Coordinates of C-alpha atoms and ligand atoms in Angstrom, one line a residue:
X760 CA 86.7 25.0 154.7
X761 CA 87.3 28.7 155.3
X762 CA 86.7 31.4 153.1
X763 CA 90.5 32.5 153.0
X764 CA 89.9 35.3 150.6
X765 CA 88.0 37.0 153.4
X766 CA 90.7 36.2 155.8
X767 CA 93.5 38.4 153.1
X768 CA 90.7 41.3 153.1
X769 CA 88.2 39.7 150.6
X770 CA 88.8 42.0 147.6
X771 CA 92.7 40.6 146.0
X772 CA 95.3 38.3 146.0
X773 CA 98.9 39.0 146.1
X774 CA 101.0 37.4 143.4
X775 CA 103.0 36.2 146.4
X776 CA 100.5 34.8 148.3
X777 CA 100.4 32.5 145.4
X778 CA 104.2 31.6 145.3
X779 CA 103.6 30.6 148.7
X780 CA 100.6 28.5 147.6
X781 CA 102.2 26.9 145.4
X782 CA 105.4 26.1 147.7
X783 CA 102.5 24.4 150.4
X784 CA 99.1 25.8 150.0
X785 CA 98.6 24.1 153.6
X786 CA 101.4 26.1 154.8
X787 CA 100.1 29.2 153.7
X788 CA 97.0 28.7 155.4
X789 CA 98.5 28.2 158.8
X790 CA 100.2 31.5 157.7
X791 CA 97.1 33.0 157.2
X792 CA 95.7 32.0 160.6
X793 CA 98.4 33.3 162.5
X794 CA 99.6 36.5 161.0
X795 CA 100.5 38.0 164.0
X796 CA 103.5 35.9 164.4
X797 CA 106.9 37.4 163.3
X798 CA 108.3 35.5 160.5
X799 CA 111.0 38.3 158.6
X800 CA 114.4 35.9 159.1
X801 CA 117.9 37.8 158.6
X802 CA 118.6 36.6 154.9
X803 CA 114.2 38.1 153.7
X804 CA 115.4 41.5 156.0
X805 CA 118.6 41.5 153.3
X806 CA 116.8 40.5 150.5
X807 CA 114.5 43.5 151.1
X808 CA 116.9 46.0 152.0
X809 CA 118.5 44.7 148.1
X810 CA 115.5 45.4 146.5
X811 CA 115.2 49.1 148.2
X812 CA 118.8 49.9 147.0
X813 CA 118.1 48.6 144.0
X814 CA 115.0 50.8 143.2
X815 CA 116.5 53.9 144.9
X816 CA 119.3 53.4 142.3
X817 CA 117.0 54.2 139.4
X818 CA 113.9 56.4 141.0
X819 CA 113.0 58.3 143.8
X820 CA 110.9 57.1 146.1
X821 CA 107.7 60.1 146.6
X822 CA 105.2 60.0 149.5
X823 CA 101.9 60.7 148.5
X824 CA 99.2 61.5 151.4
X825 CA 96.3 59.1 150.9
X826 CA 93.2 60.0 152.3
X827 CA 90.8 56.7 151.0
X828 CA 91.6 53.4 148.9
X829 CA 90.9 55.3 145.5
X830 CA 93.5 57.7 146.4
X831 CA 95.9 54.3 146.9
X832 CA 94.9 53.0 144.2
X833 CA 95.5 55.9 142.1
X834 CA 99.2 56.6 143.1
X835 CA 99.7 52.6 141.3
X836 CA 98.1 54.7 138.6
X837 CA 100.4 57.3 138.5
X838 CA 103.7 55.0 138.8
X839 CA 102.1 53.1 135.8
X840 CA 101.6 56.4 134.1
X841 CA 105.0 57.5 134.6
X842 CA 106.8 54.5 133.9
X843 CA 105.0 54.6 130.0
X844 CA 105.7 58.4 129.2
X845 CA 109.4 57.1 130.3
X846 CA 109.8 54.4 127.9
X847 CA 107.9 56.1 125.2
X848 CA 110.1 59.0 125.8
X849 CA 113.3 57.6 126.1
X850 CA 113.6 59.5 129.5
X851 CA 114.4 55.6 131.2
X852 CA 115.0 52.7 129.7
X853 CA 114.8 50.8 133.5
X854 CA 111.8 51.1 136.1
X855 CA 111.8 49.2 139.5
X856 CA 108.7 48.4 141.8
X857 CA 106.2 48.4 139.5
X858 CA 102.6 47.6 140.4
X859 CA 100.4 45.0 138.1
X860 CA 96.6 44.1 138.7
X861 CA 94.4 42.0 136.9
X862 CA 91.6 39.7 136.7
X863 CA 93.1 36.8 134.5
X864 CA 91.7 33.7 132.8
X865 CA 88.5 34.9 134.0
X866 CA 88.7 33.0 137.1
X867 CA 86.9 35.6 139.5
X868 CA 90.0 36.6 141.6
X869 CA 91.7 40.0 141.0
X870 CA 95.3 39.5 141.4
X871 CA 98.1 42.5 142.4
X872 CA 101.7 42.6 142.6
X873 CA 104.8 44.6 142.2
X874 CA 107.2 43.8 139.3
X875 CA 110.4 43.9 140.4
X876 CA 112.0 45.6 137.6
X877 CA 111.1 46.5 133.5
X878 CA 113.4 47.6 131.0
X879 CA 112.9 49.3 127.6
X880 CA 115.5 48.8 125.2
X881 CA 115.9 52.6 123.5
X882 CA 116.2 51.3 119.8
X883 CA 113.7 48.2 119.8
X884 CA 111.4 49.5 122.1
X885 CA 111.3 46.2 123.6
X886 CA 110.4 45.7 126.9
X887 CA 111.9 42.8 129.3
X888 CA 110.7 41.6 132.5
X889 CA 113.3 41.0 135.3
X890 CA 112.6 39.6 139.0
X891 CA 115.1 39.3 141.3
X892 CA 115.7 36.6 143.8
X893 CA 118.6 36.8 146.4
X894 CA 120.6 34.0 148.0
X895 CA 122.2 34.1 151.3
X896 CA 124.4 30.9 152.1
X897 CA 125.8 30.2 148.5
X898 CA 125.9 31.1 144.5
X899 CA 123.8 28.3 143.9
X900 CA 120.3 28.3 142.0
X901 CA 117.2 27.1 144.5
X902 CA 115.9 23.9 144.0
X903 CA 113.4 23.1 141.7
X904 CA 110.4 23.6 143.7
X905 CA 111.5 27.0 144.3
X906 CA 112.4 27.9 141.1
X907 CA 109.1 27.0 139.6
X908 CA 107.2 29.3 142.1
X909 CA 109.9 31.4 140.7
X910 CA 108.9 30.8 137.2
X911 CA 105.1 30.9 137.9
X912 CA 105.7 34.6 139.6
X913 CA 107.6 36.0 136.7
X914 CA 104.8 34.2 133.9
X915 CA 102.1 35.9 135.9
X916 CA 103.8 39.5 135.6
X917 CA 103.7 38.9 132.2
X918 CA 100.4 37.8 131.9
X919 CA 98.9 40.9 134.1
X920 CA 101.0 43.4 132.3
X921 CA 100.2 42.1 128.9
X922 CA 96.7 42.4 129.9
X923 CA 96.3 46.1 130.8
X924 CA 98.6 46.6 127.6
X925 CA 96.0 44.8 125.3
X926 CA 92.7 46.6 127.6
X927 CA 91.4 43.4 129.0
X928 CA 91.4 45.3 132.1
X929 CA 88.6 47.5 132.7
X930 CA 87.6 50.2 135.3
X931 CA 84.1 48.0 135.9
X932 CA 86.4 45.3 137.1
X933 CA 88.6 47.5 139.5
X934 CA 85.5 48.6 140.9
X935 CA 83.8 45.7 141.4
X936 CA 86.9 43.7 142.9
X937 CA 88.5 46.5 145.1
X938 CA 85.0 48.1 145.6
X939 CA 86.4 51.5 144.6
X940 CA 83.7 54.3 143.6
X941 CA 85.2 55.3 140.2
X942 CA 83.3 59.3 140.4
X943 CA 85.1 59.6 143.8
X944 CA 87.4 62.9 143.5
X945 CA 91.0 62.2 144.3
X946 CA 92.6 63.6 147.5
X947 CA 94.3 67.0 147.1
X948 CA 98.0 65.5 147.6
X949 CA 97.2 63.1 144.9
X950 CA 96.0 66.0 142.3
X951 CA 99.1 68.0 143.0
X952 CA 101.4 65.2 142.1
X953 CA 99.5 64.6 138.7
X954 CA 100.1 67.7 137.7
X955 CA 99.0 69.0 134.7
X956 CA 96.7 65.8 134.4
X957 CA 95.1 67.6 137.1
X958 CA 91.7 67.4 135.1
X959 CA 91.9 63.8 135.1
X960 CA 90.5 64.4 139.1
X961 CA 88.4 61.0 139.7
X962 CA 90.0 58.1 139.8
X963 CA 87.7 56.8 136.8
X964 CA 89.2 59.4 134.7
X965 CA 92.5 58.8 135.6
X966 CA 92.2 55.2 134.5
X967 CA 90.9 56.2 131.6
X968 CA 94.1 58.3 130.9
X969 CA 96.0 55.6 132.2
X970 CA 95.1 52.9 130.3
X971 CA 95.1 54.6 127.0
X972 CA 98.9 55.7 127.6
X973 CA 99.5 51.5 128.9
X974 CA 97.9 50.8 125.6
X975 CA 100.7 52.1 123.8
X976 CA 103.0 50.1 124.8
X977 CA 104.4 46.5 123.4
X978 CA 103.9 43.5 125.3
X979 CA 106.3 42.0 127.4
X980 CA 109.0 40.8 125.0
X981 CA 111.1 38.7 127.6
X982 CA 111.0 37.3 131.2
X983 CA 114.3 36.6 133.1
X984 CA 115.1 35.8 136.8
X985 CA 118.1 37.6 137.9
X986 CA 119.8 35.7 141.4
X987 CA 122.2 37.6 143.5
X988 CA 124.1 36.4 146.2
X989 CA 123.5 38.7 149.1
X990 CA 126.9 39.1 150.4
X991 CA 128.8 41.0 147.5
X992 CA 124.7 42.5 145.9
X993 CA 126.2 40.8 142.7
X994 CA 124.3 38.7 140.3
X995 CA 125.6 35.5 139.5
X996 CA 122.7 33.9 137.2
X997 CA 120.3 35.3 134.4
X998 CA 117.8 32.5 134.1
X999 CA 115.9 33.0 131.2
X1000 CA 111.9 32.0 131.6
X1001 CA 110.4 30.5 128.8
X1002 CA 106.4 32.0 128.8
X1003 CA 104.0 29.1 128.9
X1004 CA 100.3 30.5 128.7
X1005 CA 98.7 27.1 129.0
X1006 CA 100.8 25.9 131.6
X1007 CA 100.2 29.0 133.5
X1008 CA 96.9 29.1 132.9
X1009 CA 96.2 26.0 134.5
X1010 CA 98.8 26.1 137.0
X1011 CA 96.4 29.3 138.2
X1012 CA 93.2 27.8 137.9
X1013 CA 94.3 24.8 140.4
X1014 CA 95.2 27.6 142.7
X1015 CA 92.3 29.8 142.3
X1016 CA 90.2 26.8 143.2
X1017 CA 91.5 27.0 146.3
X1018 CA 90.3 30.7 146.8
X1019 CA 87.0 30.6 145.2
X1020 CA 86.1 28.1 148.2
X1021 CA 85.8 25.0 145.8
X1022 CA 88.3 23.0 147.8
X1023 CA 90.3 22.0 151.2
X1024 CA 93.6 23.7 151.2
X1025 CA 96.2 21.1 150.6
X1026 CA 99.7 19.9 151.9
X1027 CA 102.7 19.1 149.8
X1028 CA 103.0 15.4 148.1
X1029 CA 105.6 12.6 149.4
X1030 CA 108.1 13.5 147.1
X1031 CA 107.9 17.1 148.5
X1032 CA 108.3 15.8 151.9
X1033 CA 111.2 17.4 152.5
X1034 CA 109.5 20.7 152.9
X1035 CA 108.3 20.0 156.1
X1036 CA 112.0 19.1 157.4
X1037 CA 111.9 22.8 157.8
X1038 CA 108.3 23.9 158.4
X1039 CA 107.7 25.9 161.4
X1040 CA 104.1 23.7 161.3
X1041 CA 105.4 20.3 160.8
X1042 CA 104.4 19.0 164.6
X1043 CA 100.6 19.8 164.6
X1044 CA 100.0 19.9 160.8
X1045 CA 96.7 18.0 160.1
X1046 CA 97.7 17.0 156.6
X1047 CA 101.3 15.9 157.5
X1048 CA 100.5 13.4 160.2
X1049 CA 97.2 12.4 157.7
X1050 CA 99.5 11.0 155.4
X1051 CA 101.6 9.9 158.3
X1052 CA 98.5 7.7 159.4
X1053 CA 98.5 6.5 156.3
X1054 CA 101.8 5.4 155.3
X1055 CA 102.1 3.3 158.5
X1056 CA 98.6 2.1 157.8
X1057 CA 100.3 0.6 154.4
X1058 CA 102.6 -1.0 156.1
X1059 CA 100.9 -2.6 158.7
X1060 CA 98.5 -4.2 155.6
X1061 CA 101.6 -5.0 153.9
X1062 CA 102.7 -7.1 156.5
X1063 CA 100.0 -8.6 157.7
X1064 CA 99.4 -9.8 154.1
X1065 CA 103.0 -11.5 154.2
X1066 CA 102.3 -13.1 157.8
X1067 CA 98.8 -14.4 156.6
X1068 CA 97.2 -12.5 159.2
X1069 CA 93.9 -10.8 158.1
X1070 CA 94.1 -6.8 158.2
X1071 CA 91.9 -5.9 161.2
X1072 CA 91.5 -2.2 160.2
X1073 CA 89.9 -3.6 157.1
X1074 CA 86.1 -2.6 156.9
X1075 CA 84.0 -6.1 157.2
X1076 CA 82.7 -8.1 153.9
Ligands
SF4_1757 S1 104.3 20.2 157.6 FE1 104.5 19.8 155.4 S2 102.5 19.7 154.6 FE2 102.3 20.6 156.6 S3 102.3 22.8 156.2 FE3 104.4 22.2 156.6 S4 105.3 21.8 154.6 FE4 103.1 21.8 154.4

């Protein structure tokens, strides 16, 4: 068993490094083991190139020089920042590309990701959560298996947004996961885009100021999955996603397992076969011909049981 959090950098997990767990966690791990290998198909390079348009339709995109990881970490500061003096202001009611971080369910892992889009309604103050998936061939919904990665990704936004809103994320725990030095004084490029927050000059500071203007805020009222067909950049279904904490909660503590080193990564059950119809993997994947092995290992027992012919592979009374 390898230690696969090491392999990703040793310090986080993407959120989408768990849809693709949860898709085939075996999969992933051959992923993992060969990242060199170009993977970006046509229909992910449009998807992508949706999502840009879609965020350069509401905000500027501002490059920041970074000159160490507290620096990076602080421009998801000042995004976060900015996106609550927005909604509390009324100067937006929609922000794309918005970066979340946790430690949730105290299961040891620190998780990041990068809501897709949040909107404020101006009289309620409500917030909604909206992620968008695009589909190439058809305006058809994904199957089931897809959508509840879907489902798990937009739960999990939720849950780490909800989180810094109720202060169950501290600066200890940002330090200790991303091993970030919380005194270290910010880059000057940094400073000069915080402007007058300019006193707030160490990245422990500016979490500070940070999380008290998060803090603010309501939780996340709503989550919805927005699919668009790629061709025409239209939406054709809203999906509405109801929020199940204990599902999810267990549903990330299976996968966290995984991470913490606790278990063997594993492939996708018979009635998920299908998935590896498609898998780039399918020919040399260990767990594939495993069960392989052992399907036709059924039905050789089987049939020597109706011939009367004792099983030879069975282990001796
Ligand atoms: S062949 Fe099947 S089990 Fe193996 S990695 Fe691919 S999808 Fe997963």
């Amino acid at each position: 068993m390898g230690n696969y959090l090491e392999i990703v950098g040793g310090k986080y997990i993407w959120v989408s490094d768990l849809m693709k767990q949860l898709w085939c966690e075996q999969q992933m791990v051959y992923e993992m083991e060969e990242p060199s290998l170009e993977r970006e198909t046509p229909a992910m390079k449009a998807g992508t190139d949706l999502h840009l348009a879609r965020e350069l339709a509401v905000q500027d995109i501002v490059n920041v020089e970074i000159t160490s990881p507290e620096d990076a970490f602080a421009v998801k500061l000042i995004n976060l920042i900015g996106m609550a003096e927005d909604f509390a202001t009324g100067a937006a009611c929609v922000r794309r590309e918005i970066p979340v971080f946790g430690a949730p369910y105290g299961e040891g892992l620190f998780l990041s990701g990068i809501v897709d889009e949040i909107r404020c309604d101006a009289e309620t103050f409500q917030l909604d959560v909206v992620e968008m998936k695009t589909r190439a061939n058809s305006k058809t919904l994904p199957s089931t298996s897809q959508m509840a990665t879907h489902r798990m990704q937009v739960m999990l936004y939720k849950k780490l947004f909800d989180d810094l809103v109720r202060g169950a994320v501290t600066k200890a725990t940002i330090a200790l996961h991303l091993r970030l030095r919380l005194d270290r004084r910010l880059g000057d490029d940094v400073l000069h885009h915080l402007g007058d927050r300019r006193a707030c000059d160490t990245l422990g500071s500016l979490t500070d100021f940070a999380f008290a203007r998060l803090q603010s805020l309501p939780f996340v009222a709503r989550t919805t999955l927005e699919y668009c067909h790629q061709a025409d950049a239209c939406c054709f279904e809203m999906v509405a996603v109801d929020y199940d904490d204990a599902w999810l909660r267990a549903a990330y503590a299976r996968c966290a397992g995984f991470w913490r080193g606790a278990r063997a990564a594993r492939g996708v059950d018979v009635e998920e076969a299908w998935k590896c119809r498609t898998c780039e993997f399918a020919d040399t994947c260990a767990w594939r011909l495993r069960r392989i092995e052992e399907i036709l290992s059924e039905r050789r027992s089987a049939c020597s049981e109706r011939a009367g012919i004792p099983d030879r592979s069975a282990p001796d009374e």
